[in-house]
């Protein structure tokens, strides 16, 4: 497996990134479907997520690529990114209308652990592999592609057995695209994906405690998330231009 991954990576970094996107989408969707079949939500999904996370991490570590793909400390001070405070506003979105238990204890634990795997995989794949593979030729295009691909990828929730409905899912695509922009700019600014991974995982995990929202509430939440993530991402982009950084 390691040899095959190394060969694909050496031949084409973009192909390697696309391959990981495809494998992640297909295998995690299959995991969700199988979890539903066995009657224990996220039970198979967690196993798939842990396996994919381990394979990807060990590949990067074994080839000395952890720092190249953001699995390292930030290269800038917390002050230069507003002490990450806008991320707190992002995390608060899922609980702004109250807190509830949507799942049983076992399924809640499985869901939370799976969401942290999702956070790790999506950040390393979309912000690490895909963005880095493209930024050499055109950094701005790499930012756009990474953000939009990440957002549109959430449309799979309509078909993977997660039970997503059309309107909430389309709204998710909108704010996920904005979040993708924020995370890629945070990565550009800091050289690290750690804050992105933690925030992404926590945001998804907290959805286990979010009450069911009406359509107007869903639209307001989408607007809130889009404004917060878009504004913070734009701030990071502008400060990078002033200091001579490249997106």
mmCIF file of C-alpha atoms in Angstrom:
data_model
loop_
_atom_site.group_PDB
_atom_site.id
_atom_site.type_symbol
_atom_site.label_atom_id
_atom_site.label_comp_id
_atom_site.label_asym_id
_atom_site.label_seq_id
_atom_site.Cartn_x
_atom_site.Cartn_y
_atom_site.Cartn_z
ATOM 1 C CA UNK A 1 0.000 0.000 0.000
ATOM 2 C CA UNK A 2 2.771 2.442 0.963
ATOM 3 C CA UNK A 3 4.626 1.746 -2.287
ATOM 4 C CA UNK A 4 1.501 2.308 -4.387
ATOM 5 C CA UNK A 5 0.716 5.575 -2.619
ATOM 6 C CA UNK A 6 4.302 6.732 -3.052
ATOM 7 C CA UNK A 7 4.251 5.944 -6.773
ATOM 8 C CA UNK A 8 0.979 7.817 -7.324
ATOM 9 C CA UNK A 9 2.202 10.776 -5.271
ATOM 10 C CA UNK A 10 5.512 10.950 -7.135
ATOM 11 C CA UNK A 11 3.800 10.771 -10.513
ATOM 12 C CA UNK A 12 1.141 13.417 -9.906
ATOM 13 C CA UNK A 13 0.336 15.331 -6.728
ATOM 14 C CA UNK A 14 -2.946 16.512 -8.234
ATOM 15 C CA UNK A 15 -3.837 12.946 -9.173
ATOM 16 C CA UNK A 16 -2.937 11.866 -5.641
ATOM 17 C CA UNK A 17 -5.244 14.541 -4.177
ATOM 18 C CA UNK A 18 -8.110 13.668 -6.511
ATOM 19 C CA UNK A 19 -7.667 10.002 -5.702
ATOM 20 C CA UNK A 20 -7.961 10.738 -1.995
ATOM 21 C CA UNK A 21 -11.056 12.881 -2.542
ATOM 22 C CA UNK A 22 -12.692 10.049 -4.486
ATOM 23 C CA UNK A 23 -11.676 7.385 -1.966
ATOM 24 C CA UNK A 24 -12.854 9.498 0.957
ATOM 25 C CA UNK A 25 -16.240 10.305 -0.580
ATOM 26 C CA UNK A 26 -16.947 6.754 -1.727
ATOM 27 C CA UNK A 27 -15.714 4.901 1.355
ATOM 28 C CA UNK A 28 -17.265 7.250 3.936
ATOM 29 C CA UNK A 29 -20.584 7.174 2.070
ATOM 30 C CA UNK A 30 -20.392 3.383 2.024
ATOM 31 C CA UNK A 31 -19.605 3.433 5.734
ATOM 32 C CA UNK A 32 -22.696 5.550 6.426
ATOM 33 C CA UNK A 33 -24.869 3.200 4.382
ATOM 34 C CA UNK A 34 -23.512 0.101 6.129
ATOM 35 C CA UNK A 35 -23.915 1.754 9.529
ATOM 36 C CA UNK A 36 -27.582 2.316 8.747
ATOM 37 C CA UNK A 37 -27.888 -1.322 7.667
ATOM 38 C CA UNK A 38 -26.486 -2.660 10.950
ATOM 39 C CA UNK A 39 -28.681 -0.259 12.887
ATOM 40 C CA UNK A 40 -25.941 1.636 14.734
ATOM 41 C CA UNK A 41 -25.319 5.104 13.300
ATOM 42 C CA UNK A 42 -21.661 5.838 12.385
ATOM 43 C CA UNK A 43 -20.423 2.449 13.661
ATOM 44 C CA UNK A 44 -18.909 1.448 10.293
ATOM 45 C CA UNK A 45 -18.223 5.078 9.340
ATOM 46 C CA UNK A 46 -15.930 5.478 12.346
ATOM 47 C CA UNK A 47 -13.924 2.386 11.425
ATOM 48 C CA UNK A 48 -13.543 3.668 7.848
ATOM 49 C CA UNK A 49 -12.595 7.158 9.059
ATOM 50 C CA UNK A 50 -9.985 5.822 11.473
ATOM 51 C CA UNK A 51 -8.478 3.593 8.784
ATOM 52 C CA UNK A 52 -8.282 6.380 6.203
ATOM 53 C CA UNK A 53 -6.874 8.820 8.779
ATOM 54 C CA UNK A 54 -4.195 6.339 9.846
ATOM 55 C CA UNK A 55 -3.187 5.517 6.257
ATOM 56 C CA UNK A 56 -2.940 9.186 5.282
ATOM 57 C CA UNK A 57 -1.093 10.258 8.442
ATOM 58 C CA UNK A 58 1.393 7.388 8.268
ATOM 59 C CA UNK A 59 2.050 8.070 4.579
ATOM 60 C CA UNK A 60 2.805 11.739 5.268
ATOM 61 C CA UNK A 61 4.913 10.937 8.322
ATOM 62 C CA UNK A 62 6.803 8.126 6.602
ATOM 63 C CA UNK A 63 7.751 10.449 3.744
ATOM 64 C CA UNK A 64 8.659 13.427 5.907
ATOM 65 C CA UNK A 65 5.684 15.457 4.657
ATOM 66 C CA UNK A 66 3.869 16.392 7.876
ATOM 67 C CA UNK A 67 5.160 19.964 7.885
ATOM 68 C CA UNK A 68 4.638 20.328 4.127
ATOM 69 C CA UNK A 69 0.937 19.599 4.578
ATOM 70 C CA UNK A 70 0.230 21.616 7.692
ATOM 71 C CA UNK A 71 0.491 19.001 10.435
ATOM 72 C CA UNK A 72 2.708 21.261 12.488
ATOM 73 C CA UNK A 73 2.612 24.342 14.708
ATOM 74 C CA UNK A 74 1.595 27.729 13.348
ATOM 75 C CA UNK A 75 4.402 29.852 11.936
ATOM 76 C CA UNK A 76 2.769 33.103 13.083
ATOM 77 C CA UNK A 77 1.553 34.459 16.403
ATOM 78 C CA UNK A 78 -2.033 34.005 17.541
ATOM 79 C CA UNK A 79 -2.342 37.781 17.616
ATOM 80 C CA UNK A 80 -1.858 37.995 13.832
ATOM 81 C CA UNK A 81 -4.963 35.846 13.320
ATOM 82 C CA UNK A 82 -7.083 37.680 15.920
ATOM 83 C CA UNK A 83 -6.325 34.964 18.491
ATOM 84 C CA UNK A 84 -8.617 32.630 16.504
ATOM 85 C CA UNK A 85 -11.619 34.285 18.193
ATOM 86 C CA UNK A 86 -13.802 34.272 15.032
ATOM 87 C CA UNK A 87 -13.581 30.485 15.147
ATOM 88 C CA UNK A 88 -15.480 30.591 18.451
ATOM 89 C CA UNK A 89 -18.331 32.406 16.685
ATOM 90 C CA UNK A 90 -18.297 29.670 14.073
ATOM 91 C CA UNK A 91 -18.504 26.937 16.710
ATOM 92 C CA UNK A 92 -21.372 28.671 18.496
ATOM 93 C CA UNK A 93 -23.613 28.462 15.434
ATOM 94 C CA UNK A 94 -24.786 24.899 16.045
ATOM 95 C CA UNK A 95 -25.941 25.701 19.573
ATOM 96 C CA UNK A 96 -27.428 29.164 19.144
ATOM 97 C CA UNK A 97 -30.988 27.786 19.159
ATOM 98 C CA UNK A 98 -30.494 25.502 22.139
ATOM 99 C CA UNK A 99 -29.006 22.128 23.060
ATOM 100 C CA UNK A 100 -30.588 18.716 22.745
ATOM 101 C CA UNK A 101 -29.624 15.037 22.574
ATOM 102 C CA UNK A 102 -30.433 13.798 19.093
ATOM 103 C CA UNK A 103 -28.869 10.353 19.552
ATOM 104 C CA UNK A 104 -28.356 7.771 22.262
ATOM 105 C CA UNK A 105 -25.138 7.783 24.298
ATOM 106 C CA UNK A 106 -23.379 5.153 22.183
ATOM 107 C CA UNK A 107 -24.354 6.726 18.881
ATOM 108 C CA UNK A 108 -23.390 10.191 20.165
ATOM 109 C CA UNK A 109 -19.885 8.973 21.017
ATOM 110 C CA UNK A 110 -19.562 7.235 17.645
ATOM 111 C CA UNK A 111 -20.798 10.368 15.879
ATOM 112 C CA UNK A 112 -18.367 12.687 17.683
ATOM 113 C CA UNK A 113 -15.368 10.448 17.017
ATOM 114 C CA UNK A 114 -16.363 10.084 13.365
ATOM 115 C CA UNK A 115 -16.678 13.850 12.993
ATOM 116 C CA UNK A 116 -13.131 14.364 14.237
ATOM 117 C CA UNK A 117 -11.935 11.852 11.639
ATOM 118 C CA UNK A 118 -13.920 13.801 9.048
ATOM 119 C CA UNK A 119 -12.341 17.059 10.207
ATOM 120 C CA UNK A 120 -8.845 15.608 9.915
ATOM 121 C CA UNK A 121 -9.408 13.963 6.541
ATOM 122 C CA UNK A 122 -11.224 16.850 4.860
ATOM 123 C CA UNK A 123 -8.695 19.439 6.010
ATOM 124 C CA UNK A 124 -5.653 17.409 4.996
ATOM 125 C CA UNK A 125 -7.207 16.363 1.682
ATOM 126 C CA UNK A 126 -8.808 19.638 0.548
ATOM 127 C CA UNK A 127 -6.521 22.186 2.216
ATOM 128 C CA UNK A 128 -3.345 20.133 2.352
ATOM 129 C CA UNK A 129 -3.194 17.845 -0.680
ATOM 130 C CA UNK A 130 -5.432 19.609 -3.206
ATOM 131 C CA UNK A 131 -4.449 23.202 -2.478
ATOM 132 C CA UNK A 132 -0.729 22.445 -2.327
ATOM 133 C CA UNK A 133 -0.869 20.444 -5.549
ATOM 134 C CA UNK A 134 -2.367 23.438 -7.395
ATOM 135 C CA UNK A 135 -0.875 26.538 -5.814
ATOM 136 C CA UNK A 136 2.440 26.453 -7.680
ATOM 137 C CA UNK A 137 0.884 27.503 -10.971
ATOM 138 C CA UNK A 138 -1.865 29.806 -9.708
ATOM 139 C CA UNK A 139 -2.370 30.277 -5.945
ATOM 140 C CA UNK A 140 -5.614 32.231 -6.360
ATOM 141 C CA UNK A 141 -7.157 29.534 -8.535
ATOM 142 C CA UNK A 142 -6.015 26.952 -5.985
ATOM 143 C CA UNK A 143 -7.888 28.827 -3.250
ATOM 144 C CA UNK A 144 -11.047 28.989 -5.367
ATOM 145 C CA UNK A 145 -10.929 25.336 -6.413
ATOM 146 C CA UNK A 146 -10.200 24.116 -2.874
ATOM 147 C CA UNK A 147 -13.088 26.162 -1.454
ATOM 148 C CA UNK A 148 -15.685 25.337 -4.101
ATOM 149 C CA UNK A 149 -14.762 21.655 -4.314
ATOM 150 C CA UNK A 150 -15.098 21.371 -0.559
ATOM 151 C CA UNK A 151 -18.495 23.085 -0.602
ATOM 152 C CA UNK A 152 -19.942 21.159 -3.514
ATOM 153 C CA UNK A 153 -18.680 17.905 -2.024
ATOM 154 C CA UNK A 154 -21.321 18.239 0.695
ATOM 155 C CA UNK A 155 -24.025 17.607 -1.895
ATOM 156 C CA UNK A 156 -23.164 13.928 -1.411
ATOM 157 C CA UNK A 157 -25.106 14.062 1.849
ATOM 158 C CA UNK A 158 -28.255 13.843 -0.255
ATOM 159 C CA UNK A 159 -27.262 10.398 -1.502
ATOM 160 C CA UNK A 160 -25.092 8.732 1.149
ATOM 161 C CA UNK A 161 -27.824 7.683 3.548
ATOM 162 C CA UNK A 162 -27.249 10.506 6.042
ATOM 163 C CA UNK A 163 -30.873 11.591 5.713
ATOM 164 C CA UNK A 164 -30.122 15.134 4.542
ATOM 165 C CA UNK A 165 -32.995 17.058 2.967
ATOM 166 C CA UNK A 166 -32.677 19.265 -0.116
ATOM 167 C CA UNK A 167 -32.983 22.788 1.380
ATOM 168 C CA UNK A 168 -30.714 22.207 4.409
ATOM 169 C CA UNK A 169 -28.183 20.475 2.185
ATOM 170 C CA UNK A 170 -28.078 23.310 -0.355
ATOM 171 C CA UNK A 171 -27.615 25.774 2.494
ATOM 172 C CA UNK A 172 -24.809 23.574 3.792
ATOM 173 C CA UNK A 173 -23.097 23.759 0.398
ATOM 174 C CA UNK A 174 -23.205 27.577 0.597
ATOM 175 C CA UNK A 175 -21.685 27.960 4.046
ATOM 176 C CA UNK A 176 -19.283 25.041 3.520
ATOM 177 C CA UNK A 177 -17.843 26.888 0.516
ATOM 178 C CA UNK A 178 -17.346 29.974 2.682
ATOM 179 C CA UNK A 179 -15.831 27.825 5.428
ATOM 180 C CA UNK A 180 -13.539 26.244 2.843
ATOM 181 C CA UNK A 181 -12.309 29.713 1.905
ATOM 182 C CA UNK A 182 -11.702 30.574 5.556
ATOM 183 C CA UNK A 183 -9.800 27.375 6.277
ATOM 184 C CA UNK A 184 -7.576 27.642 3.221
ATOM 185 C CA UNK A 185 -6.744 31.263 4.065
ATOM 186 C CA UNK A 186 -6.007 30.296 7.673
ATOM 187 C CA UNK A 187 -3.708 27.593 6.343
ATOM 188 C CA UNK A 188 -1.999 30.069 4.010
ATOM 189 C CA UNK A 189 -1.521 32.523 6.852
ATOM 190 C CA UNK A 190 -0.250 30.112 9.504
ATOM 191 C CA UNK A 191 1.245 27.222 7.539
ATOM 192 C CA UNK A 192 -0.654 24.921 9.875
ATOM 193 C CA UNK A 193 -3.875 22.932 9.593
ATOM 194 C CA UNK A 194 -4.169 22.217 13.316
ATOM 195 C CA UNK A 195 -6.647 25.022 14.078
ATOM 196 C CA UNK A 196 -8.623 24.108 10.944
ATOM 197 C CA UNK A 197 -8.798 20.430 11.903
ATOM 198 C CA UNK A 198 -9.835 21.113 15.498
ATOM 199 C CA UNK A 199 -12.458 23.699 14.511
ATOM 200 C CA UNK A 200 -13.830 21.541 11.704
ATOM 201 C CA UNK A 201 -14.074 18.491 13.955
ATOM 202 C CA UNK A 202 -15.690 20.412 16.813
ATOM 203 C CA UNK A 203 -18.186 22.148 14.535
ATOM 204 C CA UNK A 204 -19.342 18.851 13.070
ATOM 205 C CA UNK A 205 -19.382 17.125 16.461
ATOM 206 C CA UNK A 206 -21.525 19.847 18.042
ATOM 207 C CA UNK A 207 -24.198 19.234 15.426
ATOM 208 C CA UNK A 208 -25.060 16.119 17.449
ATOM 209 C CA UNK A 209 -26.508 18.468 20.067
ATOM 210 C CA UNK A 210 -28.208 20.958 17.745
ATOM 211 C CA UNK A 211 -32.032 21.052 17.762
ATOM 212 C CA UNK A 212 -33.996 20.622 14.552
ATOM 213 C CA UNK A 213 -34.436 24.042 12.944
ATOM 214 C CA UNK A 214 -37.236 25.548 10.939
ATOM 215 C CA UNK A 215 -36.449 26.665 7.386
ATOM 216 C CA UNK A 216 -36.183 30.373 8.408
ATOM 217 C CA UNK A 217 -33.797 29.400 11.213
ATOM 218 C CA UNK A 218 -31.742 27.330 8.777
ATOM 219 C CA UNK A 219 -31.472 30.290 6.412
ATOM 220 C CA UNK A 220 -30.417 32.612 9.253
ATOM 221 C CA UNK A 221 -27.814 30.098 10.428
ATOM 222 C CA UNK A 222 -26.491 29.822 6.868
ATOM 223 C CA UNK A 223 -26.212 33.604 6.618
ATOM 224 C CA UNK A 224 -24.471 33.779 10.018
ATOM 225 C CA UNK A 225 -21.947 31.097 9.100
ATOM 226 C CA UNK A 226 -21.313 32.546 5.652
ATOM 227 C CA UNK A 227 -20.766 36.077 6.982
ATOM 228 C CA UNK A 228 -18.493 34.961 9.847
ATOM 229 C CA UNK A 229 -16.366 32.609 7.781
ATOM 230 C CA UNK A 230 -16.285 34.833 4.714
ATOM 231 C CA UNK A 231 -15.338 37.939 6.717
ATOM 232 C CA UNK A 232 -12.600 36.171 8.653
ATOM 233 C CA UNK A 233 -11.222 34.590 5.485
ATOM 234 C CA UNK A 234 -11.215 37.969 3.732
ATOM 235 C CA UNK A 235 -9.458 39.574 6.704
ATOM 236 C CA UNK A 236 -6.736 36.929 6.574
ATOM 237 C CA UNK A 237 -6.364 37.386 2.814
ATOM 238 C CA UNK A 238 -6.010 41.176 3.142
ATOM 239 C CA UNK A 239 -3.462 40.961 5.963
ATOM 240 C CA UNK A 240 -1.411 38.530 3.892
ATOM 241 C CA UNK A 241 -1.316 40.984 0.988
ATOM 242 C CA UNK A 242 -0.145 43.772 3.291
ATOM 243 C CA UNK A 243 2.659 41.620 4.634
ATOM 244 C CA UNK A 244 3.620 40.240 1.243
ATOM 245 C CA UNK A 245 2.156 36.769 1.737
ATOM 246 C CA UNK A 246 0.659 34.724 -1.057
ATOM 247 C CA UNK A 247 -2.708 33.025 -1.023
#
